[in-house]
Coordinates of N, CA, C and O in Angstrom, one line a residue:
X90 N 0.8 -1.2 0.0 CA 0.0 0.0 0.0 C 0.9 1.2 0.0 O 1.9 1.3 0.6
X91 N 0.5 2.3 -0.7 CA 1.2 3.5 -0.8 C 0.8 4.5 0.3 O -0.3 4.6 0.7
X92 N 1.8 5.3 0.7 CA 1.6 6.3 1.6 C 0.9 7.5 0.9 O 1.4 8.0 -0.1
X93 N -0.4 7.7 1.1 CA -1.2 8.6 0.4 C -0.6 10.0 0.3 O -0.5 10.6 -0.8
X94 N -0.2 10.7 1.4 CA 0.5 12.0 1.2 C 1.7 12.0 0.4 O 2.0 12.9 -0.4
X95 N 2.5 10.9 0.5 CA 3.7 10.8 -0.4 C 3.4 10.7 -1.8 O 4.0 11.2 -2.7
X96 N 2.3 9.9 -2.1 CA 1.9 9.6 -3.5 C 1.4 10.9 -4.1 O 1.8 11.3 -5.2
X97 N 0.6 11.7 -3.3 CA 0.1 13.0 -3.8 C 1.3 13.9 -4.1 O 1.3 14.6 -5.1
X98 N 2.2 14.0 -3.2 CA 3.4 14.8 -3.4 C 4.2 14.4 -4.6 O 4.6 15.3 -5.3
X99 N 4.3 13.1 -4.8 CA 5.1 12.7 -6.0 C 4.3 13.0 -7.3 O 4.9 13.5 -8.3
X100 N 3.0 12.9 -7.3 CA 2.2 13.3 -8.5 C 2.3 14.8 -8.7 O 2.5 15.2 -9.9
X101 N 2.3 15.6 -7.7 CA 2.4 17.0 -7.9 C 3.8 17.4 -8.4 O 3.9 18.1 -9.3
X102 N 4.8 16.7 -7.9 CA 6.2 16.9 -8.3 C 6.4 16.6 -9.8 O 6.9 17.4 -10.6
X103 N 5.8 15.5 -10.2 CA 5.9 15.0 -11.6 C 5.1 16.1 -12.5 O 5.6 16.5 -13.5
X104 N 3.9 16.5 -12.0 CA 3.1 17.5 -12.7 C 3.9 18.8 -12.9 O 3.9 19.4 -14.0
X105 N 4.5 19.3 -11.8 CA 5.3 20.5 -11.9 C 6.4 20.3 -12.9 O 6.7 21.2 -13.6
X106 N 7.1 19.2 -12.8 CA 8.2 19.0 -13.7 C 7.8 19.0 -15.1 O 8.4 19.6 -16.0
X107 N 6.7 18.3 -15.4 CA 6.2 18.2 -16.8 C 5.8 19.6 -17.3 O 6.1 20.0 -18.4
X108 N 5.2 20.4 -16.4 CA 4.8 21.8 -16.8 C 6.0 22.7 -17.0 O 6.1 23.5 -17.9
X109 N 7.0 22.5 -16.1 CA 8.2 23.3 -16.1 C 9.2 23.0 -17.2 O 10.0 23.9 -17.6
X110 N 9.2 21.8 -17.7 CA 10.2 21.4 -18.7 C 10.2 22.3 -19.9 O 11.3 22.7 -20.3
X111 N 9.1 22.6 -20.5 CA 9.1 23.5 -21.7 C 9.8 24.9 -21.3 O 10.4 25.4 -22.2
X112 N 9.6 25.3 -20.1 CA 10.2 26.6 -19.8 C 11.7 26.6 -19.8 O 12.4 27.5 -20.1
X113 N 12.3 25.4 -19.4 CA 13.7 25.3 -19.4 C 14.3 25.2 -20.8 O 15.4 25.5 -21.1
X114 N 13.5 24.7 -21.7 CA 13.9 24.5 -23.1 C 13.7 25.8 -24.0 O 14.1 25.9 -25.1
X115 N 12.9 26.7 -23.4 CA 12.5 27.9 -24.2 C 13.8 28.8 -24.3 O 14.6 28.9 -23.3
X116 N 13.8 29.6 -25.4 CA 14.9 30.5 -25.6 C 14.6 31.7 -24.7 O 13.5 32.2 -24.6
X117 N 15.7 32.3 -24.1 CA 15.6 33.5 -23.3 C 15.4 34.7 -24.3 O 16.1 34.8 -25.3
X118 N 14.5 35.6 -24.0 CA 14.2 36.7 -24.9 C 13.7 37.9 -24.1 O 13.2 37.8 -23.0
X119 N 13.9 39.1 -24.7 CA 13.4 40.3 -24.1 C 12.8 41.1 -25.2 O 13.1 40.9 -26.4
X120 N 12.0 42.1 -24.8 CA 11.3 43.0 -25.8 C 11.9 44.4 -25.5 O 11.8 44.9 -24.4
X121 N 12.3 45.1 -26.6 CA 12.8 46.5 -26.5 C 11.8 47.3 -27.3 O 11.6 47.1 -28.5
X122 N 11.2 48.3 -26.6 CA 10.3 49.3 -27.3 C 11.3 50.4 -27.6 O 11.8 51.1 -26.7
X123 N 11.5 50.7 -28.9 CA 12.5 51.7 -29.3 C 11.9 52.6 -30.4 O 10.8 52.4 -30.9
X124 N 12.6 53.7 -30.7 CA 12.2 54.6 -31.7 C 12.3 54.1 -33.1 O 13.2 53.3 -33.3
X125 N 11.5 54.6 -33.9 CA 11.6 54.2 -35.4 C 13.0 54.7 -35.9 O 13.6 54.0 -36.8
X126 N 13.5 55.8 -35.5 CA 14.7 56.4 -36.0 C 15.9 55.4 -35.6 O 16.7 55.2 -36.5
X127 N 15.9 54.9 -34.4 CA 17.0 53.9 -34.1 C 16.8 52.7 -34.9 O 17.8 52.1 -35.4
X128 N 15.6 52.2 -35.1 CA 15.4 51.0 -35.9 C 15.9 51.2 -37.3 O 16.6 50.4 -37.9
X129 N 15.5 52.4 -37.9 CA 15.8 52.7 -39.3 C 17.3 53.0 -39.5 O 17.8 52.8 -40.6
X130 N 18.0 53.3 -38.4 CA 19.5 53.6 -38.5 C 20.3 52.3 -38.8 O 21.4 52.4 -39.2
X131 N 19.7 51.2 -38.5 CA 20.5 49.9 -38.7 C 21.3 49.5 -37.4 O 22.0 48.5 -37.4
X132 N 21.2 50.3 -36.4 CA 21.9 50.0 -35.1 C 21.6 48.6 -34.6 O 22.5 47.9 -34.2
X133 N 20.3 48.3 -34.5 CA 19.9 47.1 -33.9 C 20.3 45.9 -34.8 O 20.7 44.9 -34.3
X134 N 20.2 46.1 -36.1 CA 20.6 45.1 -37.0 C 22.1 44.7 -36.8 O 22.5 43.5 -36.9
X135 N 22.9 45.7 -36.5 CA 24.3 45.4 -36.2 C 24.5 44.8 -34.8 O 25.3 43.9 -34.7
X136 N 23.9 45.4 -33.8 CA 24.2 45.1 -32.4 C 23.6 43.8 -31.9 O 24.2 43.0 -31.1
X137 N 22.3 43.5 -32.3 CA 21.6 42.4 -31.7 C 22.2 41.0 -32.0 O 22.2 40.2 -31.1
X138 N 22.7 40.7 -33.2 CA 23.4 39.4 -33.3 C 24.6 39.3 -32.4 O 24.8 38.2 -31.8
X139 N 25.3 40.4 -32.2 CA 26.5 40.3 -31.2 C 26.0 40.1 -29.8 O 26.5 39.3 -29.1
X140 N 24.9 40.8 -29.4 CA 24.3 40.6 -28.1 C 23.8 39.2 -27.9 O 24.1 38.6 -26.9
X141 N 23.2 38.6 -28.9 CA 22.6 37.3 -28.7 C 23.8 36.3 -28.6 O 23.8 35.4 -27.8
X142 N 24.8 36.5 -29.4 CA 26.0 35.6 -29.3 C 26.6 35.6 -28.0 O 27.0 34.6 -27.4
X143 N 26.7 36.8 -27.4 CA 27.4 36.9 -26.1 C 26.5 36.5 -24.9 O 27.0 36.1 -23.9
X144 N 25.2 36.7 -25.0 CA 24.3 36.4 -23.9 C 23.3 35.3 -24.1 O 22.8 34.8 -23.1
X145 N 23.1 34.9 -25.3 CA 22.1 33.9 -25.6 C 20.7 34.4 -25.5 O 19.7 33.7 -25.6
X146 N 20.5 35.7 -25.4 CA 19.2 36.3 -25.3 C 18.8 36.9 -26.6 O 19.6 37.7 -27.2
X147 N 17.6 36.6 -27.1 CA 17.0 37.1 -28.3 C 16.3 38.4 -28.0 O 15.6 38.5 -26.9
X148 N 16.5 39.4 -28.8 CA 15.8 40.7 -28.6 C 14.8 40.9 -29.7 O 15.1 40.9 -30.9
X149 N 13.5 41.2 -29.3 CA 12.5 41.6 -30.2 C 12.4 43.1 -30.1 O 12.1 43.6 -29.0
X150 N 12.4 43.8 -31.2 CA 12.3 45.3 -31.2 C 11.0 45.7 -31.7 O 10.5 45.2 -32.8
X151 N 10.3 46.5 -30.9 CA 9.0 47.1 -31.3 C 9.4 48.6 -31.7 O 9.6 49.4 -30.8
X152 N 9.4 48.9 -33.0 CA 9.8 50.3 -33.4 C 8.6 51.2 -33.4 O 7.6 50.9 -34.1
X153 N 8.6 52.2 -32.5 CA 7.5 53.1 -32.3 C 8.0 54.5 -32.0 O 9.2 54.6 -31.7
X154 N 7.2 55.5 -32.0 CA 7.6 56.8 -31.5 C 7.8 56.7 -30.0 O 7.3 55.7 -29.3
X155 N 8.5 57.6 -29.4 CA 8.8 57.6 -28.0 C 7.6 57.5 -27.1 O 7.6 56.6 -26.2
X156 N 6.6 58.3 -27.4 CA 5.4 58.2 -26.5 C 4.8 56.8 -26.5 O 4.4 56.3 -25.5
X157 N 4.6 56.2 -27.7 CA 4.1 54.9 -27.8 C 4.9 53.8 -27.2 O 4.5 52.9 -26.5
X158 N 6.3 54.0 -27.3 CA 7.2 53.1 -26.7 C 7.1 53.1 -25.2 O 7.1 52.0 -24.5
X159 N 7.0 54.3 -24.6 CA 6.8 54.4 -23.2 C 5.5 53.8 -22.7 O 5.4 53.2 -21.7
X160 N 4.4 54.0 -23.5 CA 3.1 53.4 -23.2 C 3.2 51.9 -23.2 O 2.6 51.2 -22.4
X161 N 3.9 51.4 -24.2 CA 4.1 49.9 -24.3 C 4.7 49.4 -23.1 O 4.3 48.4 -22.5
X162 N 5.8 50.1 -22.6 CA 6.4 49.7 -21.4 C 5.5 49.8 -20.1 O 5.5 49.0 -19.2
X163 N 4.7 50.9 -20.1 CA 3.8 51.1 -19.0 C 2.8 49.9 -18.9 O 2.4 49.5 -17.8
X164 N 2.4 49.4 -20.0 CA 1.5 48.2 -20.0 C 2.2 46.9 -19.7 O 1.5 45.9 -19.6
X165 N 3.5 46.9 -19.6 CA 4.2 45.7 -19.3 C 4.6 44.9 -20.5 O 5.0 43.7 -20.3
X166 N 4.5 45.5 -21.7 CA 4.7 44.8 -22.9 C 6.1 45.0 -23.4 O 6.4 44.6 -24.6
X167 N 7.0 45.6 -22.7 CA 8.4 45.8 -23.1 C 9.3 45.7 -21.8 O 8.9 46.1 -20.7
X168 N 10.5 45.2 -22.0 CA 11.4 45.0 -20.9 C 12.4 46.2 -20.8 O 12.9 46.5 -19.7
X169 N 12.6 46.8 -22.0 CA 13.6 47.9 -22.1 C 13.0 48.9 -23.0 O 12.3 48.6 -24.0
X170 N 13.2 50.2 -22.7 CA 12.8 51.3 -23.7 C 14.1 52.0 -24.2 O 15.0 52.2 -23.4
X171 N 14.1 52.3 -25.4 CA 15.3 52.9 -26.1 C 14.7 54.1 -26.8 O 14.3 53.9 -28.0
X172 N 14.6 55.2 -26.2 CA 13.9 56.4 -26.7 C 14.7 57.7 -26.6 O 15.8 57.7 -26.0
X173 N 14.1 58.8 -27.1 CA 14.9 60.0 -27.0 C 14.0 61.2 -26.8 O 13.7 62.1 -27.6
X174 N 13.5 61.3 -25.6 CA 12.7 62.5 -25.1 C 13.0 62.6 -23.6 O 12.3 62.0 -22.8
X175 N 14.1 63.2 -23.2 CA 14.6 63.2 -21.9 C 13.5 63.6 -20.8 O 13.3 62.9 -19.8
X176 N 12.7 64.6 -21.1 CA 11.7 64.9 -20.1 C 10.6 63.8 -20.0 O 10.2 63.5 -18.9
X177 N 10.2 63.2 -21.1 CA 9.2 62.1 -21.0 C 9.8 60.9 -20.3 O 9.2 60.2 -19.5
X178 N 11.1 60.7 -20.5 CA 11.8 59.6 -19.9 C 11.9 59.8 -18.3 O 11.6 58.9 -17.5
X179 N 12.2 61.1 -18.0 CA 12.3 61.4 -16.5 C 10.9 61.3 -15.9 O 10.8 60.8 -14.7
X180 N 9.9 61.7 -16.6 CA 8.5 61.5 -16.1 C 8.2 60.1 -15.9 O 7.6 59.7 -14.9
X181 N 8.5 59.2 -16.8 CA 8.3 57.8 -16.8 C 9.0 57.2 -15.5 O 8.3 56.4 -14.8
X182 N 10.2 57.6 -15.3 CA 10.9 57.2 -14.1 C 10.2 57.7 -12.8 O 10.0 56.9 -11.8
X183 N 9.8 59.0 -12.8 CA 9.2 59.5 -11.6 C 7.8 58.8 -11.3 O 7.4 58.8 -10.1
X184 N 7.2 58.3 -12.3 CA 5.9 57.6 -12.1 C 6.2 56.2 -11.5 O 5.2 55.5 -11.2
X185 N 7.5 55.8 -11.4 CA 7.8 54.5 -10.9 C 7.7 53.4 -12.0 O 7.7 52.2 -11.7
X186 N 7.7 53.8 -13.3 CA 7.5 52.8 -14.3 C 8.8 52.2 -14.8 O 8.9 51.2 -15.5
X187 N 9.9 52.9 -14.5 CA 11.2 52.4 -14.9 C 12.2 52.4 -13.8 O 11.9 52.9 -12.7
X188 N 13.4 51.9 -14.0 CA 14.4 51.7 -13.0 C 15.5 52.7 -13.1 O 15.8 53.4 -12.1
X189 N 16.0 52.9 -14.3 CA 17.2 53.8 -14.4 C 17.2 54.3 -15.9 O 16.9 53.6 -16.8
X190 N 17.7 55.5 -16.0 CA 17.9 56.1 -17.4 C 19.3 56.2 -17.7 O 20.1 56.7 -16.9
X191 N 19.7 55.7 -18.8 CA 21.1 55.8 -19.3 C 21.1 56.6 -20.6 O 20.5 56.2 -21.6
X192 N 21.8 57.7 -20.6 CA 22.0 58.4 -21.9 C 22.9 57.6 -22.8 O 24.0 57.2 -22.4
X193 N 22.5 57.4 -24.1 CA 23.2 56.6 -25.0 C 23.7 57.4 -26.2 O 24.8 57.3 -26.6
X194 N 22.8 58.2 -26.7 CA 23.1 59.0 -27.9 C 22.5 60.4 -27.7 O 21.9 60.7 -26.7
X195 N 22.7 61.2 -28.7 CA 22.1 62.5 -28.7 C 21.4 62.8 -30.0 O 21.6 62.0 -31.0
X196 N 20.6 63.8 -30.1 CA 19.9 64.1 -31.3 C 20.4 65.4 -31.9 O 20.8 66.3 -31.2
X197 N 20.4 65.4 -33.2 CA 20.6 66.6 -34.0 C 19.3 66.8 -34.8 O 19.0 65.9 -35.6
X198 N 18.6 67.8 -34.6 CA 17.4 68.1 -35.4 C 17.7 69.0 -36.5 O 18.3 70.0 -36.4
X199 N 17.3 68.5 -37.7 CA 17.6 69.3 -38.9 C 16.3 69.5 -39.7 O 15.5 68.6 -39.8
X200 N 16.1 70.8 -40.1 CA 14.9 71.1 -40.9 C 15.3 70.9 -42.4 O 16.3 71.4 -42.9
X201 N 14.5 70.0 -43.0 CA 14.8 69.6 -44.4 C 13.6 70.0 -45.3 O 12.4 69.9 -44.9
X202 N 14.0 70.5 -46.5 CA 13.0 70.9 -47.4 C 13.4 70.7 -48.9 O 14.5 70.3 -49.1
X203 N 12.6 71.1 -49.8 CA 12.9 70.9 -51.2 C 14.0 71.8 -51.6 O 14.2 72.9 -51.0
X204 N 14.7 71.5 -52.7 CA 15.8 72.3 -53.2 C 15.4 73.7 -53.6 O 16.2 74.6 -53.4
X205 N 14.2 73.8 -54.1 CA 13.8 75.2 -54.6 C 13.4 76.1 -53.4 O 13.2 77.3 -53.6
X206 N 13.4 75.6 -52.2 CA 13.2 76.4 -50.9 C 12.1 77.4 -51.0 O 12.3 78.6 -50.9
X207 N 10.8 76.9 -51.1 CA 9.7 77.8 -51.3 C 9.5 78.7 -50.1 O 8.9 79.8 -50.3
X208 N 9.9 78.4 -48.9 CA 9.8 79.2 -47.8 C 10.9 80.3 -47.7 O 10.8 81.3 -46.9
X209 N 12.0 80.1 -48.4 CA 13.1 81.0 -48.4 C 13.9 81.0 -47.1 O 14.3 82.0 -46.6
X210 N 14.0 79.8 -46.5 CA 14.6 79.7 -45.2 C 16.0 79.0 -45.2 O 16.6 78.9 -44.1
X211 N 16.5 78.6 -46.3 CA 17.7 77.9 -46.4 C 18.9 78.7 -45.8 O 19.0 79.9 -46.0
X212 N 19.6 78.0 -44.9 CA 20.8 78.6 -44.3 C 20.5 79.4 -43.0 O 21.4 79.9 -42.4
X213 N 19.2 79.5 -42.7 CA 18.8 80.2 -41.4 C 19.4 79.5 -40.2 O 19.3 78.2 -40.2
X214 N 19.8 80.2 -39.2 CA 20.4 79.5 -38.0 C 19.3 79.5 -36.9 O 19.4 78.7 -36.0
X215 N 18.3 80.3 -37.0 CA 17.2 80.4 -36.0 C 16.0 79.6 -36.5 O 15.2 80.0 -37.4
X216 N 15.8 78.4 -36.0 CA 14.8 77.5 -36.5 C 13.4 78.0 -36.1 O 12.5 77.9 -36.9
X217 N 13.3 78.6 -34.9 CA 12.0 79.2 -34.6 C 11.5 80.3 -35.6 O 10.4 80.3 -36.0
X218 N 12.5 81.1 -36.0 CA 12.2 82.1 -37.0 C 11.8 81.4 -38.3 O 10.9 81.9 -39.0
X219 N 12.5 80.3 -38.7 CA 12.2 79.6 -39.9 C 10.7 79.0 -39.8 O 10.0 79.1 -40.8
X220 N 10.4 78.6 -38.6 CA 9.0 78.1 -38.5 C 8.0 79.2 -38.6 O 6.9 79.0 -39.2
X221 N 8.3 80.4 -38.1 CA 7.4 81.5 -38.3 C 7.2 81.8 -39.7 O 6.1 82.1 -40.2
X222 N 8.3 81.8 -40.5 CA 8.2 82.1 -41.9 C 7.3 81.0 -42.7 O 6.5 81.3 -43.5
X223 N 7.6 79.7 -42.3 CA 6.8 78.6 -42.9 C 5.3 78.8 -42.6 O 4.5 78.7 -43.5
X224 N 5.0 79.2 -41.4 CA 3.6 79.4 -41.0 C 3.0 80.7 -41.8 O 1.9 80.6 -42.3
X225 N 3.8 81.8 -41.8 CA 3.3 83.0 -42.5 C 3.0 82.7 -44.0 O 2.0 83.1 -44.6
X226 N 4.0 82.0 -44.6 CA 3.8 81.7 -46.1 C 3.0 80.5 -46.4 O 2.7 80.2 -47.5
X227 N 2.6 79.8 -45.3 CA 1.8 78.6 -45.4 C 2.4 77.6 -46.4 O 1.7 77.0 -47.2
X228 N 3.7 77.5 -46.3 CA 4.5 76.5 -47.1 C 4.3 75.1 -46.5 O 4.3 75.0 -45.3
X229 N 4.2 74.1 -47.3 CA 4.0 72.8 -46.9 C 5.0 72.4 -45.8 O 6.2 72.6 -45.9
X230 N 4.5 71.9 -44.7 CA 5.3 71.4 -43.6 C 4.8 70.0 -43.2 O 3.6 69.8 -43.0
X231 N 5.7 69.0 -43.2 CA 5.3 67.7 -42.9 C 5.8 67.3 -41.5 O 7.0 67.4 -41.2
X232 N 4.9 67.0 -40.6 CA 5.1 66.6 -39.2 C 5.0 65.1 -39.1 O 4.1 64.5 -39.6
X233 N 5.8 64.5 -38.2 CA 5.6 63.1 -37.9 C 4.3 62.9 -37.2 O 3.6 62.0 -37.5
X234 N 3.9 63.8 -36.3 CA 2.6 63.7 -35.7 C 2.3 62.4 -35.0 O 1.2 61.9 -35.0
X235 N 3.4 61.8 -34.4 CA 3.2 60.5 -33.9 C 3.6 60.3 -32.4 O 3.8 59.2 -31.9
X236 N 3.6 61.4 -31.7 CA 3.9 61.4 -30.2 C 5.3 60.8 -30.0 O 5.6 60.2 -29.0
X237 N 6.2 61.1 -30.9 CA 7.6 60.7 -30.8 C 8.4 61.8 -30.1 O 7.9 62.9 -29.9
X238 N 9.6 61.5 -29.8 CA 10.5 62.5 -29.2 C 10.7 63.6 -30.2 O 10.8 64.8 -29.9
X239 N 10.9 63.2 -31.5 CA 11.1 64.2 -32.6 C 9.8 65.1 -32.7 O 9.9 66.3 -32.9
X240 N 8.7 64.5 -32.6 CA 7.4 65.3 -32.7 C 7.3 66.3 -31.5 O 6.9 67.4 -31.7
X241 N 7.7 65.8 -30.4 CA 7.7 66.7 -29.2 C 8.6 67.8 -29.3 O 8.3 69.0 -29.0
X242 N 9.8 67.6 -29.9 CA 10.8 68.7 -30.1 C 10.2 69.7 -31.2 O 10.4 70.9 -31.0
X243 N 9.5 69.1 -32.2 CA 8.9 70.0 -33.2 C 7.9 70.9 -32.5 O 7.8 72.1 -32.7
X244 N 7.0 70.3 -31.7 CA 6.0 71.2 -31.0 C 6.6 72.2 -30.1 O 6.1 73.4 -30.0
X245 N 7.7 71.9 -29.5 CA 8.5 72.9 -28.7 C 9.0 74.0 -29.6 O 8.9 75.2 -29.2
X246 N 9.4 73.7 -30.8 CA 9.9 74.7 -31.7 C 8.7 75.6 -32.2 O 8.9 76.8 -32.4
X247 N 7.5 75.0 -32.4 CA 6.4 75.9 -32.8 C 6.0 76.8 -31.6 O 5.7 78.0 -31.9
X248 N 6.1 76.4 -30.4 CA 5.9 77.3 -29.2 C 6.9 78.4 -29.2 O 6.6 79.6 -29.0
X249 N 8.2 78.1 -29.5 CA 9.3 79.1 -29.5 C 9.0 80.1 -30.7 O 9.5 81.2 -30.6
X250 N 8.3 79.6 -31.7 CA 7.9 80.5 -32.8 C 6.6 81.3 -32.5 O 6.1 81.9 -33.5
X251 N 6.2 81.2 -31.3 CA 4.9 81.9 -30.9 C 3.7 81.4 -31.7 O 2.8 82.2 -32.1
X252 N 3.7 80.1 -32.0 CA 2.6 79.5 -32.8 C 2.0 78.4 -31.9 O 2.7 77.5 -31.3
X253 N 0.6 78.4 -31.9 CA -0.1 77.3 -31.3 C -0.5 76.4 -32.5 O -1.6 76.7 -33.1
X254 N 0.3 75.5 -32.9 CA 0.1 74.7 -34.1 C -1.2 74.0 -34.2 O -1.8 73.8 -35.2
X255 N -1.7 73.6 -33.0 CA -3.0 72.9 -33.1 C -4.1 73.9 -33.5 O -5.0 73.5 -34.2
X256 N -4.0 75.1 -33.1 CA -5.0 76.1 -33.5 C -4.6 76.8 -34.8 O -5.5 77.1 -35.6
X257 N -3.4 77.0 -35.1 CA -2.9 77.8 -36.2 C -2.7 77.0 -37.5 O -2.5 77.6 -38.6
X258 N -2.7 75.7 -37.4 CA -2.4 75.0 -38.6 C -3.5 75.0 -39.6 O -4.7 75.0 -39.3
X259 N -3.1 74.8 -40.9 CA -4.1 74.8 -42.0 C -3.7 73.6 -42.9 O -2.9 72.7 -42.5
X260 N -4.2 73.7 -44.1 CA -3.9 72.6 -45.0 C -2.4 72.4 -45.4 O -2.0 71.4 -45.8
X261 N -1.7 73.5 -45.2 CA -0.2 73.5 -45.4 C 0.5 72.6 -44.4 O 1.6 72.1 -44.7
X262 N -0.1 72.3 -43.2 CA 0.5 71.5 -42.2 C 0.1 70.1 -42.3 O -1.1 69.8 -42.1
X263 N 0.9 69.2 -42.7 CA 0.6 67.8 -42.9 C 1.1 66.9 -41.7 O 2.3 66.7 -41.6
X264 N 0.2 66.4 -40.9 CA 0.6 65.6 -39.8 C 0.3 64.1 -40.2 O -0.9 63.8 -40.3
X265 N 1.3 63.3 -40.4 CA 1.1 62.0 -41.1 C 1.1 60.8 -40.1 O 0.8 59.7 -40.5
X266 N 1.5 61.0 -38.8 CA 1.5 59.9 -37.9 C 2.4 58.8 -38.2 O 2.1 57.6 -37.9
X267 N 3.6 59.1 -38.8 CA 4.5 58.1 -39.2 C 5.9 58.3 -38.6 O 6.2 59.4 -38.1
X268 N 6.8 57.3 -38.7 CA 8.1 57.5 -38.3 C 9.0 58.3 -39.2 O 8.5 58.9 -40.2
X269 N 10.2 58.5 -38.8 CA 11.1 59.4 -39.5 C 11.3 59.0 -40.9 O 11.3 59.9 -41.8
X270 N 11.6 57.8 -41.2 CA 11.8 57.3 -42.6 C 10.6 57.7 -43.5 O 10.8 58.2 -44.6
X271 N 9.4 57.3 -43.0 CA 8.2 57.6 -43.8 C 8.0 59.1 -44.0 O 7.5 59.5 -45.0
X272 N 8.3 59.8 -42.9 CA 8.1 61.3 -43.0 C 9.0 61.9 -44.0 O 8.6 62.8 -44.8
X273 N 10.3 61.5 -44.0 CA 11.2 62.0 -45.0 C 10.8 61.6 -46.4 O 10.9 62.5 -47.3
X274 N 10.4 60.4 -46.6 CA 9.9 60.0 -47.9 C 8.7 60.8 -48.4 O 8.6 61.1 -49.6
X275 N 7.8 61.1 -47.5 CA 6.6 61.9 -47.8 C 7.0 63.2 -48.4 O 6.5 63.7 -49.3

């Protein structure tokens, strides 16, 4: 005759082992919510194979604007965020959503337009003044409009140009809700 408590314990141990075995054979992985700009740069394509070789960890990248990437992490759908909006990142940490912020890169924001320069702003050093001229002339302006760090910087520049772009924009202002590559192609 079997000792009933021991038999039950053995059955539970076998059950736990059977359930746990697939977890031991699964590949280790993490999810990084990152900016479209970083994805488009080719940085991950270069670094991730090296990282996997050294750590055995597979990285899945979700390329989004900074705001969406931080929201993805807030929902618990990302392990790491790789973004570029310092104030939004600091707010994320202050909310208790993250552990630590590491500066990795910096941004250079460049105003790009067609060769014929319909706004007449080529070579200007004052971007806020260039934005004022674009608004006055109602020259086509393409915005990412995607809650990214770049979009946030753009909105700050409109404020510096004394423009409330939500109120002042017209058909000349194109908000396309896309990443950097798609915006530049547009």
